Amino acid sequence: MRYAETGFNLEVDLSRGNIERVETDPKDTELYLGGLGTNAKILWDRVPPEVEPFSPANLLIFSAGLLCGTPATGCNRTIVSTISPQTRLMAFSMMGGFWAPELKYAGYDKVVLRGQSPDLVYLWINNDKVEIRDASHLRGRGAVETAELIRQELKEPRAQVAAIGLAGENRVYFASVEQGRSSASRGGIGAVMGDKGVKAIAVRGTKDINVARPAEFMALCNEVLKYIKFRNENPIPGVMPILAGLGSPQEMKVHDEKWHTENFMWGNSRVRRKDFWNDEGARQCAQTLDTMRTRLISCYNCPMTCGATISPPGLPTYMMKCFSKLTYTMAAFSDLQFGLGIAQSATEYGVDGFSAPQVMAFALELYENGILTADDSPGMPSDNEGRFYWLLERIVRREGIGDVLANGTYWAAKQIGKGAEAYAHNNIKKHEQLPLKLSMLNPIYFLMYATGEKINITQIEGQFPQAPFPMKEEREAFVKDWIQVPDEKFKRYFLDWEPRGEKSMPFYPTVEMCCDIVDWQEKMHYIDDALGMCAGLSSFPLKPPYHIHNYPKFISAGAGIDMDEDKLTQAVKRYRTLVRANNTRRGMRRKDEKPPEDHWKKRFPELEKELLDTYYKFKGWNNQGVPTKESLHELGLDYVFEDFEKRGTYSDNGDTPSKENSAEKEKDV
Ligand code: SF4
């Protein structure tokens, strides 16, 4: 019997209209866990680097995490993996909400889409009955609207529907997949779904999931719930509200946005407004939120209520969570009323709430600097807010200048030329990052930012505090009940970390300490992404309920896999390396692991080089960031080494421009 997982994937060939229920190999679960881990293995096996993102041979995998569907609190993530049109690397975007558990209850761990449907279709998975259905009547419909129309059509109000909007249909590089309470937004996976001709996947499941040792598993779940209650009642003192609790409920609950609005960048990620948060601004913001926020909501099996339903006057209700509350407001130098209003359209069109506002602000900055002119934008309104709405419409329809901007700032700048590339300054690995520019280089976040392959906000934050606490007593109090540390040495690292002087940034934590800290933080992210756990209860906040000491117990009691901390660490290392191998094979090298020039005001090139050199070695990668023969062998990934050898990977420093050329070619078509 299989535990926690169903042991079956749905393989759908959209070109032929063929659907298969395929049994998976339990050995793969032991080696790569599930979710991201097994997704990385499937992409490695079946999508060689010659496959373009918009090609029938690219796969789009919707995977429930290994523990989704069990009673583990907050374990509800769908991990969507494909080759991204934006980065041309492996994308793995997470979606909360209810979809993944529903898929498990229908009897499947993953839906693997291949091929391309000649007509727009949607998939209806109803336990054992799976159909490809016509979606021509849904063409152009909003993502949230589509979900509702499908539920009505199927007469199944409990179906969970993941859908794309117009942006996905038109292959906008930052198109999202929306799912009622959440979205998978990064990497342009919505564009790949649109390219495959799939408007939505609706799921309804009523089967059971087996748990290996139920009593033990329930006891672990109850411990987690107890700890969540404790943490909710005892926020961490001395840190800003967003870091004091679990999940990200602060965003939709609180009114105080001083920290975000004054520390994050406005416009095209260039301007910080240090005195923005005054009494009048705070009053207006509170009033807007109180009027438009109709309900606080949670994902499946979670008490945290991180999201909220937003009902802007005269517009349909939609769901919002976290920092997307402010991204449109800040990109347009406007107010929250505008931000929550335009986000309704953006959600229906299905675009990433980080990239879309940055792309629009980028376009306006190009206008202001004469790189784009009135000839590029016939009919564009003169007011700022009107311009944002106008640009959004053009982007999702790929009309005029919108067709260029729909490829994101990196590709758009290349295509526009005339110096536009200097304004696409917030990218890493060709993808827009969080609009955050800081002053002093933080060596931990330099490494997280540079070497991360998920390219979202949660990958650059973790369980180690982002800054030292000013007073020794505060630090001592913090480490007292820090049960999550994998090793006591982390307490020492933190205790000695001072805001000023010898033991302050950028030279403290030392390079070696940074490697330990980053490795720990990254490991937790990768575990979450294989198990389907929300980062908000594990890898993202300080002192979370899930950590390296209780995760092996959850896997053992839940999935029946004999697991301890060492084995788990080794499994994570294996599929983390496989993610890198997929990207290495697609040309990713050291030159791509470079945060934007102005991400920190004070840079230290020699230290940054040393950090990268040392971290690469620490991870078993060569000086181009390519996993070495020895490290691959140790992880049982000799097949990766053989492939690298065949392709001459070790002698290629990434200067071959093949990937970029093919992208250019594709855009010219
Ligand atoms: S912590 Fe928040 S985002 Fe995470 S599962 Fe719970 S409600 Fe969803």
XYZ file of C-alpha atoms and ligand atoms in Angstrom:
677
model
C 0.000 0.000 0.000
C 1.192 3.563 -0.714
C 0.951 6.037 2.134
C 0.431 9.833 1.920
C 0.742 9.609 -1.849
C -1.719 7.892 -4.171
C 1.000 6.259 -6.287
C -0.606 7.387 -9.552
C -0.045 10.269 -11.962
C -2.381 11.426 -14.682
C -0.567 11.703 -17.989
C -2.423 13.814 -20.520
C -1.323 14.090 -24.136
C -3.127 17.168 -25.391
C -2.101 16.708 -29.015
C -3.772 13.295 -29.231
C -6.423 13.767 -26.573
C -5.065 10.757 -24.727
C -5.371 10.309 -20.946
C -3.550 7.673 -18.919
C -3.435 6.792 -15.242
C 0.159 5.754 -14.634
C 1.498 4.023 -11.547
C 4.656 5.639 -10.188
C 7.746 4.003 -8.734
C 7.824 4.109 -4.907
C 11.624 4.129 -5.128
C 11.415 7.610 -6.683
C 9.490 8.828 -3.638
C 12.243 7.596 -1.359
C 14.914 9.258 -3.461
C 13.193 12.531 -4.384
C 10.197 12.667 -1.975
C 7.361 14.209 -4.020
C 6.201 17.597 -5.333
C 9.225 19.541 -6.522
C 11.598 16.579 -6.061
C 9.818 14.193 -8.394
C 8.899 17.055 -10.746
C 12.622 17.781 -11.159
C 13.252 14.106 -11.937
C 10.482 13.982 -14.560
C 11.758 17.156 -16.247
C 15.284 15.793 -16.243
C 14.188 12.499 -17.795
C 11.767 13.859 -20.349
C 12.557 17.480 -21.221
C 16.050 17.849 -22.686
C 17.502 21.344 -23.081
C 16.689 21.465 -26.785
C 12.989 21.696 -25.899
C 11.689 25.272 -26.082
C 9.222 26.524 -23.437
C 6.508 26.932 -26.058
C 6.817 23.529 -27.596
C 4.553 20.475 -27.446
C 7.478 18.581 -25.927
C 7.659 20.864 -22.892
C 5.803 19.416 -19.909
C 3.578 21.295 -17.511
C 3.342 19.406 -14.234
C 0.791 20.138 -11.529
C 1.935 18.226 -8.484
C 0.480 17.837 -5.030
C 3.179 17.718 -2.367
C 3.901 14.396 -0.673
C 1.920 15.188 2.493
C -0.926 17.158 0.865
C -4.277 15.643 1.679
C -3.089 14.300 5.038
C -4.177 16.146 8.192
C -0.823 18.022 8.371
C -1.796 21.634 9.013
C -1.080 24.019 6.147
C 0.071 21.266 3.806
C -1.824 22.284 0.696
C 0.666 23.441 -1.947
C 0.453 22.578 -5.618
C 3.916 22.714 -7.148
C 3.695 23.673 -10.803
C 6.826 22.957 -12.815
C 7.751 23.556 -16.411
C 10.381 25.271 -18.532
C 9.771 28.982 -18.132
C 9.453 31.273 -21.155
C 10.769 34.108 -18.978
C 13.948 32.549 -17.602
C 14.201 29.616 -20.033
C 15.056 27.578 -16.943
C 13.044 25.211 -14.796
C 10.200 27.089 -13.093
C 8.586 25.811 -9.919
C 5.815 28.006 -8.708
C 3.646 27.174 -5.686
C -0.075 27.549 -5.351
C -1.858 27.400 -1.999
C -5.608 27.111 -1.681
C -7.435 23.806 -2.043
C -6.410 22.296 -5.362
C -3.627 19.894 -4.313
C -5.554 18.070 -1.562
C -8.521 17.737 -3.941
C -6.258 16.125 -6.557
C -5.066 13.606 -3.979
C -8.643 12.806 -2.992
C -9.384 12.211 -6.682
C -6.621 9.590 -6.664
C -3.613 11.307 -8.260
C -0.321 12.860 -7.133
C 0.411 14.781 -10.328
C -1.154 15.875 -13.573
C 1.483 15.839 -16.309
C 0.462 17.761 -19.417
C 2.292 17.292 -22.711
C 1.583 18.188 -26.327
C -0.642 21.025 -27.476
C -4.379 20.971 -27.905
C -5.572 22.264 -31.301
C -8.541 23.952 -29.583
C -8.958 25.589 -26.194
C -9.945 22.916 -23.665
C -10.291 22.291 -19.978
C -9.654 19.160 -17.992
C -12.317 17.712 -15.708
C -10.950 15.250 -13.173
C -13.772 13.691 -11.209
C -12.262 10.788 -9.284
C -11.740 8.011 -11.855
C -13.520 9.854 -14.638
C -11.251 12.260 -16.499
C -12.328 14.245 -19.546
C -10.851 16.806 -21.899
C -13.700 19.230 -22.540
C -14.242 22.047 -24.973
C -13.423 25.481 -23.539
C -14.011 27.628 -26.630
C -16.860 29.417 -24.817
C -14.397 30.375 -22.071
C -11.902 32.077 -24.386
C -11.072 35.529 -23.086
C -12.850 34.977 -19.791
C -11.219 35.990 -16.521
C -9.460 33.347 -14.426
C -11.773 33.673 -11.417
C -14.812 34.014 -13.661
C -13.778 30.856 -15.552
C -13.611 28.857 -12.333
C -17.148 29.882 -11.473
C -18.488 29.189 -14.974
C -16.920 25.728 -14.960
C -18.383 24.883 -11.568
C -21.815 25.906 -12.850
C -21.405 23.980 -16.096
C -20.355 20.839 -14.216
C -23.004 21.417 -11.570
C -20.269 20.730 -9.064
C -19.874 23.683 -6.687
C -17.155 21.819 -4.781
C -14.846 21.394 -7.768
C -11.489 23.129 -7.312
C -10.528 24.939 -10.490
C -7.094 26.233 -11.500
C -7.467 28.531 -14.499
C -5.666 31.071 -16.632
C -6.974 34.399 -17.815
C -6.377 36.286 -21.039
C -2.675 36.756 -20.224
C -2.100 33.004 -20.170
C -4.072 32.484 -23.370
C -1.866 35.095 -25.042
C 1.356 33.629 -23.642
C 2.328 36.667 -21.592
C 5.645 35.677 -20.008
C 4.454 36.608 -16.516
C 1.018 34.992 -16.759
C -0.202 33.203 -13.633
C -2.451 30.262 -12.887
C -5.192 31.373 -10.487
C -6.990 29.123 -8.081
C -9.670 30.793 -5.933
C -7.608 31.235 -2.815
C -4.187 31.423 -4.388
C -2.125 31.534 -7.543
C 1.041 30.099 -9.045
C 2.530 33.244 -10.434
C 6.270 33.075 -10.950
C 8.056 31.952 -14.089
C 5.219 32.464 -16.544
C 3.687 29.045 -16.057
C 0.301 30.465 -17.084
C 1.817 31.211 -20.495
C 2.853 27.574 -20.906
C -0.663 26.469 -19.930
C -2.046 28.839 -22.568
C 0.428 27.560 -25.123
C -0.812 24.039 -24.460
C -4.369 25.239 -25.102
C -5.571 24.457 -21.577
C -7.846 27.046 -20.019
C -8.383 25.260 -16.710
C -8.124 22.068 -14.706
C -11.135 21.288 -12.531
C -10.844 18.609 -9.858
C -13.226 16.883 -7.524
C -12.125 13.980 -5.340
C -13.868 11.968 -2.673
C -11.393 9.179 -1.975
C -9.255 8.640 1.100
C -5.534 9.065 1.585
C -3.763 6.441 3.648
C -1.439 7.466 6.438
C 1.166 4.917 7.569
C 0.866 5.368 11.346
C -2.257 7.455 11.981
C -2.104 7.812 15.777
C 1.517 8.965 15.676
C 0.783 11.287 12.751
C -2.203 12.887 14.500
C -0.127 13.436 17.632
C 2.454 15.289 15.504
C -0.297 17.387 13.891
C -1.685 18.288 17.296
C 1.759 19.362 18.479
C 2.013 21.663 15.469
C -1.411 23.158 16.145
C -0.473 23.744 19.761
C 2.737 25.445 18.716
C 0.906 27.660 16.169
C -1.418 28.766 18.958
C 1.561 29.519 21.176
C 3.307 31.520 18.443
C 0.137 33.466 17.654
C -0.137 34.402 21.300
C 3.585 35.178 21.577
C 4.821 37.224 18.629
C 8.587 37.604 18.434
C 9.565 40.838 20.164
C 11.916 43.366 18.598
C 11.179 42.615 14.927
C 8.765 44.332 12.548
C 5.167 42.973 12.654
C 5.498 41.062 9.366
C 8.365 39.030 10.860
C 6.878 38.587 14.306
C 4.248 35.982 13.447
C 3.664 32.977 11.213
C 2.247 32.876 7.673
C 1.630 36.282 6.180
C -1.700 37.267 7.766
C -0.235 40.538 8.956
C -0.503 41.901 5.443
C -4.248 41.613 5.052
C -5.043 42.166 8.725
C -2.888 45.114 9.687
C -3.187 48.688 8.595
C 0.293 49.811 9.450
C 2.287 49.729 6.218
C 5.076 52.061 7.277
C 7.718 49.366 6.911
C 6.743 48.175 3.434
C 6.040 51.581 1.964
C 9.176 53.218 3.310
C 11.645 50.372 2.852
C 10.548 48.912 -0.480
C 11.045 50.747 -3.755
C 8.368 52.650 -5.625
C 7.892 53.108 -9.362
C 10.217 50.977 -11.430
C 12.023 49.841 -8.277
C 14.115 52.984 -8.121
C 12.760 55.350 -5.505
C 12.451 54.880 -1.782
C 10.013 57.222 -0.034
C 11.381 57.531 3.453
C 8.731 59.858 4.911
C 5.750 58.493 3.091
C 3.765 57.047 5.974
C 2.120 60.142 7.524
C -1.148 60.428 9.454
C -3.257 61.260 6.424
C -1.808 58.402 4.325
C -2.308 55.951 7.175
C -5.917 57.089 7.663
C -6.737 56.723 3.962
C -5.100 53.333 3.752
C -7.017 52.041 6.782
C -10.284 53.378 5.422
C -9.780 51.714 2.020
C -8.854 48.382 3.550
C -11.790 48.433 5.959
C -14.195 49.230 3.125
C -12.928 46.772 0.517
C -11.714 43.839 2.621
C -14.830 41.751 3.127
C -13.475 38.610 4.801
C -10.224 37.060 5.987
C -9.707 33.589 4.562
C -7.346 30.615 4.820
C -6.014 27.892 2.557
C -7.057 24.265 3.067
C -6.614 22.995 6.616
C -4.959 26.065 8.082
C -6.066 28.434 10.850
C -3.903 31.376 9.774
C -6.274 33.460 7.568
C -3.511 35.027 5.464
C -5.744 35.971 2.567
C -8.710 38.273 2.226
C -11.601 38.667 -0.144
C -11.522 42.126 -1.672
C -14.645 43.753 -3.093
C -13.781 47.041 -4.811
C -16.889 49.192 -5.406
C -18.702 48.099 -8.579
C -16.278 45.228 -9.286
C -16.461 41.478 -8.640
C -14.875 40.075 -5.506
C -11.447 38.521 -5.721
C -8.865 37.153 -3.315
C -5.612 38.790 -2.298
C -2.770 37.951 -0.012
C 0.554 39.216 1.130
C 2.577 41.957 -0.531
C 0.494 42.123 -3.728
C -1.693 44.390 -1.590
C 0.829 47.153 -2.291
C 2.659 46.322 -5.519
C 0.344 48.194 -7.918
C -0.078 51.116 -5.525
C 3.666 51.572 -5.213
C 4.513 50.983 -8.864
C 2.070 53.734 -9.853
C 2.872 56.136 -6.966
C -0.814 55.971 -6.150
C -3.051 54.988 -3.235
C -4.453 51.710 -1.959
C -7.837 52.308 -3.565
C -6.180 52.294 -6.987
C -3.995 49.307 -6.055
C -6.858 47.101 -4.900
C -8.966 48.140 -7.906
C -6.420 47.366 -10.633
C -5.444 44.137 -8.867
C -9.001 42.908 -9.507
C -8.464 43.230 -13.285
C -4.952 41.818 -13.020
C -6.204 38.752 -11.124
C -8.887 38.077 -13.728
C -6.363 38.526 -16.543
C -4.014 36.275 -14.578
C -0.709 38.092 -14.226
C 1.993 37.892 -11.568
C 1.460 40.602 -8.943
C 5.214 41.271 -8.659
C 6.205 41.355 -12.321
C 3.163 43.026 -13.899
C 3.333 46.321 -11.946
C 7.103 46.481 -12.439
C 6.762 45.979 -16.177
C 4.224 48.798 -16.414
C 6.323 51.134 -14.280
C 9.314 50.237 -16.470
C 7.359 51.235 -19.604
C 6.424 54.589 -18.096
C 10.000 55.231 -17.079
C 11.050 54.585 -20.669
C 8.479 57.180 -21.801
C 9.693 59.702 -19.287
C 13.224 59.240 -20.577
C 12.351 59.453 -24.253
C 13.174 55.830 -25.051
C 9.545 55.100 -25.830
C 7.563 57.904 -27.479
C 3.965 58.854 -28.216
C 4.258 56.927 -31.503
C 4.703 53.747 -29.490
C 1.528 54.374 -27.527
C -1.202 55.942 -29.632
C -4.196 56.746 -27.443
C -2.489 56.313 -24.081
C -4.196 58.503 -21.436
C -2.227 61.310 -19.848
C -2.980 60.514 -16.210
C -0.794 58.054 -14.364
C -3.475 55.663 -13.139
C -5.187 55.680 -16.533
C -1.844 54.754 -18.093
C -1.504 51.705 -15.856
C -4.944 50.423 -16.839
C -4.176 51.184 -20.506
C -0.873 49.328 -20.391
C -2.372 46.331 -18.599
C -5.023 45.995 -21.335
C -2.384 46.116 -24.074
C -0.050 43.681 -22.349
C -2.624 40.954 -21.751
C -3.873 41.311 -25.339
C -0.341 41.621 -26.741
C -1.391 44.711 -28.661
C 1.133 47.286 -29.924
C 3.779 48.070 -27.320
C 1.981 45.617 -25.034
C 3.247 42.789 -27.214
C 6.827 43.742 -26.358
C 6.156 44.413 -22.675
C 4.363 41.068 -22.368
C 7.803 39.433 -22.474
C 8.865 41.018 -19.166
C 11.438 43.736 -18.606
C 14.501 41.676 -19.542
C 13.341 40.616 -23.002
C 11.386 43.829 -23.646
C 14.466 45.958 -22.951
C 16.515 43.896 -25.396
C 13.875 44.260 -28.049
C 13.364 48.016 -27.504
C 17.099 48.782 -27.371
C 18.113 52.496 -27.263
C 19.456 52.064 -23.732
C 16.288 50.462 -22.344
C 18.347 47.712 -20.725
C 19.576 50.146 -18.085
C 15.995 50.433 -16.857
C 15.447 46.677 -16.568
C 17.558 46.668 -13.473
C 15.625 44.528 -11.048
C 16.125 41.119 -12.620
C 17.970 38.003 -11.720
C 18.046 35.070 -14.123
C 15.980 37.263 -16.500
C 13.085 37.545 -14.021
C 11.796 40.565 -12.086
C 12.587 40.270 -8.396
C 11.137 41.837 -5.310
C 11.246 45.654 -5.650
C 13.600 46.025 -2.755
C 16.911 47.855 -2.755
C 18.996 47.966 0.389
C 22.004 49.847 1.659
C 24.622 47.542 3.226
C 25.333 44.193 1.574
C 23.927 41.377 3.669
C 26.162 38.376 2.900
C 23.476 35.803 3.770
C 20.929 37.369 1.458
C 23.510 37.911 -1.223
C 23.956 34.131 -1.418
C 20.238 33.354 -1.136
C 19.477 35.862 -3.861
C 22.323 34.891 -6.180
C 22.054 31.118 -6.030
C 18.294 30.680 -5.560
C 16.478 29.052 -8.436
C 12.882 29.624 -7.359
C 13.092 33.394 -7.916
C 10.393 34.491 -5.528
C 10.315 36.381 -2.268
C 10.161 33.354 0.001
C 13.398 31.937 -1.370
C 15.379 34.881 -0.073
C 14.069 34.749 3.463
C 14.322 32.065 6.075
C 14.575 30.938 9.663
C 17.690 32.941 10.548
C 16.901 36.590 11.429
C 17.548 39.057 8.614
C 19.447 41.472 10.835
C 21.160 41.385 14.221
C 19.168 42.423 17.273
C 20.718 45.563 18.824
C 21.003 44.347 22.427
C 22.835 41.266 23.673
C 19.956 40.570 26.086
C 17.493 40.516 23.175
C 19.662 38.032 21.322
C 19.976 35.855 24.398
C 16.228 35.864 24.844
C 15.741 34.943 21.172
C 18.002 31.892 21.211
C 16.570 30.518 24.450
C 13.668 28.646 22.868
C 15.107 28.411 19.349
C 14.324 24.726 18.926
C 14.349 24.917 15.120
C 18.123 25.230 14.690
C 19.703 22.156 13.092
C 22.833 22.682 15.191
C 23.658 24.694 18.301
C 26.337 26.612 16.379
C 23.633 28.753 14.761
C 22.791 30.193 18.170
C 26.412 31.263 18.569
C 26.410 32.848 15.090
C 23.389 34.897 16.060
C 24.484 35.783 19.595
C 27.740 37.267 18.290
C 26.143 39.194 15.433
C 26.342 42.931 16.192
C 24.725 45.850 14.376
C 28.045 47.721 14.349
C 31.740 47.074 14.726
C 33.889 44.081 13.911
C 31.094 41.539 14.048
C 28.668 43.343 11.792
C 27.726 43.143 8.115
C 29.107 42.672 5.555
C 32.018 40.723 7.134
C 29.975 38.998 9.797
C 28.529 36.382 9.702
C 31.764 35.103 8.182
C 31.785 33.485 4.754
C 31.796 29.987 6.281
C 28.937 30.859 8.633
C 26.950 32.300 5.731
C 27.338 29.014 3.845
C 25.924 27.108 6.839
C 23.033 29.532 7.278
C 22.093 29.672 3.592
C 22.310 25.909 3.276
C 19.954 25.492 6.244
C 17.480 28.077 4.942
C 17.522 26.647 1.448
C 17.087 23.110 2.741
C 13.890 24.076 4.534
C 12.474 25.693 1.388
C 13.199 22.595 -0.635
C 11.619 20.298 1.961
C 8.459 22.412 1.937
C 8.313 22.328 -1.830
C 8.504 18.553 -1.936
C 6.034 17.953 0.879
C 3.591 20.648 -0.256
C 3.933 22.608 2.943
C 3.169 26.321 3.047
C 6.424 28.234 3.520
C 4.511 30.514 5.916
C 4.540 27.709 8.479
C 8.040 26.480 7.835
C 10.865 27.890 5.739
C 9.790 31.548 5.642
C 9.161 32.837 9.202
C 11.251 32.826 12.343
C 10.588 29.950 14.747
C 7.992 28.055 12.694
C 6.056 24.953 13.774
C 7.681 22.722 11.120
C 11.434 22.303 11.194
C 14.264 19.902 10.524
C 13.644 17.982 13.764
C 9.961 17.158 13.313
C 9.823 16.844 9.505
C 11.438 13.356 9.440
C 8.797 12.186 11.919
C 6.006 13.535 9.714
C 7.450 11.751 6.682
C 7.957 8.487 8.573
C 4.527 8.409 10.193
C 2.757 9.880 7.168
C 4.392 8.308 4.121
C 5.799 5.235 5.844
C 9.307 6.021 4.618
C 11.948 5.311 7.204
C 13.359 8.820 7.640
C 15.754 10.646 9.923
C 17.466 14.033 9.702
C 20.486 12.734 7.817
C 18.443 10.818 5.277
C 16.154 13.790 4.761
C 19.136 16.087 4.303
C 20.557 13.721 1.711
C 17.251 13.429 -0.188
C 16.881 17.213 -0.285
C 20.448 17.602 -1.482
C 19.679 15.108 -4.233
C 16.651 16.845 -5.728
C 18.003 20.323 -5.055
C 21.016 19.271 -7.142
C 18.685 17.886 -9.787
C 16.922 21.248 -10.051
C 20.337 22.827 -10.585
C 21.263 20.126 -13.075
C 18.158 20.892 -15.124
C 19.181 24.544 -15.192
C 22.856 23.838 -15.780
C 21.878 21.809 -18.805
C 19.942 24.860 -20.025
C 23.029 27.049 -19.809
C 22.797 28.557 -16.308
C 26.270 29.459 -15.041
C 27.983 31.743 -12.573
C 27.320 34.833 -14.685
C 23.579 34.347 -14.118
C 23.942 34.295 -10.328
C 24.352 38.002 -10.100
C 21.992 40.243 -8.150
C 21.177 43.579 -9.833
C 23.984 46.174 -9.665
C 22.002 48.487 -7.399
C 20.369 45.892 -5.180
C 22.618 47.098 -2.370
C 24.123 50.565 -2.273
C 27.348 49.355 -0.671
C 28.860 46.486 -2.652
C 32.003 44.459 -1.917
C 33.088 42.691 -5.107
C 35.914 40.739 -3.486
C 33.750 39.525 -0.643
C 30.943 38.644 -3.041
C 33.380 36.605 -5.120
C 34.632 34.828 -2.037
C 31.078 34.130 -0.884
C 30.164 32.579 -4.214
C 33.437 30.629 -4.523
C 33.096 29.202 -1.041
C 29.405 28.425 -1.309
C 29.855 26.645 -4.637
C 32.540 24.485 -3.059
C 30.423 23.891 0.029
C 27.599 22.632 -2.199
C 29.832 20.410 -4.322
C 29.661 22.639 -7.393
C 32.605 23.807 -9.501
C 33.466 27.473 -9.947
C 30.782 27.856 -12.614
C 28.142 26.538 -10.204
C 27.974 23.156 -11.963
C 27.646 20.065 -9.712
C 30.897 18.097 -9.812
C 31.360 14.455 -10.731
C 32.099 13.557 -7.094
C 29.076 15.313 -5.629
C 26.787 13.786 -8.259
C 28.170 10.351 -7.517
C 27.668 10.785 -3.788
C 24.001 11.579 -4.423
C 23.449 8.686 -6.789
C 23.134 11.079 -9.714
C 25.764 9.517 -11.964
C 23.262 9.718 -14.814
C 23.510 13.511 -14.567
C 27.292 13.360 -14.784
C 27.101 11.152 -17.888
C 24.767 13.624 -19.543
C 27.026 16.568 -18.617
C 30.027 14.752 -20.039
C 28.231 14.005 -23.282
C 27.226 17.623 -23.680
C 30.612 19.080 -22.778
C 28.990 20.921 -19.868
C 32.150 21.110 -17.782
C 34.075 22.994 -20.435
C 31.249 25.458 -21.156
C 31.358 28.642 -19.067
C 28.001 29.775 -20.343
C 29.202 32.225 -22.948
C 27.485 30.319 -25.752
C 24.599 32.560 -26.733
C 22.347 29.783 -28.074
C 19.547 30.198 -25.537
C 19.193 33.934 -26.012
C 19.295 33.616 -29.767
C 16.499 31.133 -29.786
C 14.396 33.364 -27.542
C 14.930 36.302 -29.867
C 13.982 34.168 -32.808
C 10.856 33.020 -31.083
C 9.752 36.568 -30.373
C 10.223 37.636 -33.962
C 7.845 34.978 -35.210
S -0.175 30.086 6.631
Fe -1.476 31.388 5.336
S -0.729 31.108 3.220
Fe 0.028 29.401 4.523
S -1.480 27.748 4.294
Fe -2.035 28.959 6.089
S -3.535 30.467 5.320
Fe -2.442 29.641 3.536
